[in-house]
Coordinates of C-alpha atoms in Angstrom, one line a residue:
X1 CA 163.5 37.8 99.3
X2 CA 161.3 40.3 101.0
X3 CA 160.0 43.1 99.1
X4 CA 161.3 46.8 99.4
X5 CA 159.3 49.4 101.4
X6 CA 158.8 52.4 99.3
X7 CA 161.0 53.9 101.5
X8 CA 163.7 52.1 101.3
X9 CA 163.4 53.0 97.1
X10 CA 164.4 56.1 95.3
X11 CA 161.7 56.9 92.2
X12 CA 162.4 58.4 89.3
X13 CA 160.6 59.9 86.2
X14 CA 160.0 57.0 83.8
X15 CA 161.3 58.1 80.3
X16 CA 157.5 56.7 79.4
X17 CA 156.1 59.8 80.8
X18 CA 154.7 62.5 78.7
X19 CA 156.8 65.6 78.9
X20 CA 153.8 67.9 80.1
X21 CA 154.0 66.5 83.6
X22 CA 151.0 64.4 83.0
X23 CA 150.8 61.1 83.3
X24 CA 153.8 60.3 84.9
X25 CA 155.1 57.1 86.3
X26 CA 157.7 57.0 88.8
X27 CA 160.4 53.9 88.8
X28 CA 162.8 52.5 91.3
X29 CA 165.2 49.9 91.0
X30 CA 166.4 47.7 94.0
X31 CA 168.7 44.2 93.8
X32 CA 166.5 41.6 92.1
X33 CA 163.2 44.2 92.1
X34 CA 162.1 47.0 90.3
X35 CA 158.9 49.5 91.3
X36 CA 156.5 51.3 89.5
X37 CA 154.5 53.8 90.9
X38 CA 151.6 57.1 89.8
X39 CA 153.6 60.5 90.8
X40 CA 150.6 62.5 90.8
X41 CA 149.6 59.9 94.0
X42 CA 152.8 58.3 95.7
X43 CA 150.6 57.7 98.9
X44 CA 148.4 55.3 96.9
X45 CA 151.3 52.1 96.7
X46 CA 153.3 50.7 93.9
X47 CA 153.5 47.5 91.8
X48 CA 156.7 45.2 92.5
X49 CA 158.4 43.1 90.0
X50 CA 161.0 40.5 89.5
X51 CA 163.7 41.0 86.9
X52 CA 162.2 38.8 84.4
X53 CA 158.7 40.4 84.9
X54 CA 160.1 43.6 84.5
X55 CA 161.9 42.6 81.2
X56 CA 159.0 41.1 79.7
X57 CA 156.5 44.2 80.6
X58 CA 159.5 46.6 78.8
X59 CA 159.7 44.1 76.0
X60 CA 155.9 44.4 75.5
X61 CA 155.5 47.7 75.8
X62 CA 158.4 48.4 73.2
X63 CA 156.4 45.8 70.6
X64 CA 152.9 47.2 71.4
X65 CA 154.9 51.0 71.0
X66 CA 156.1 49.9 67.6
X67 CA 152.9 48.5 66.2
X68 CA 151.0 51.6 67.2
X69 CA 153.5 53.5 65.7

C-alpha cells in the first residue's frame, strides 16, 4: 500500500500536546496508516505508521505515562 502524501492527510492536535501551544504534535489518520508530525514545522515531514506500530507506540507511551506518574 503506498503511503499518504501529507496532503492527501488532515492533522490534528494530538491530545499529547501541552495546552500552552508548545510542544505540539499533529496526527492524521488514513486507512491502514496513521501520521505524526511537529506543528511548529509542518514543512519539515512526518513519521508513517502501520496500525500495529501505531498501537504499540500508544501502548508504550501510556505504560511509560503511568510509571512516571
Amino acid at each position: 500500500m503506498p503511503l499518504p502524501q501529507a496532503e492527501a492527510l488532515t492533522f490534528r492536535k494530538s491530545s499529547y500536546s501541552s495546552a500552552k501551544g508548545q510542544n505540539c504534535v499533529e496526527v492524521a489518520d488514513s486507512p491502514g496508516v496513521y501520521a505524526i508530525r511537529d506543528s511548529q514545522n509542518p514543512a519539515s515531514g512526518h513519521l508513517t505508521f502501520s496500525n500495529s506500530e501505531w498501537t504499540a507506540l500508544l501502548t508504550t507511551t501510556r505504560r511509560t505515562e503511568a510509571h512516571h506518574a
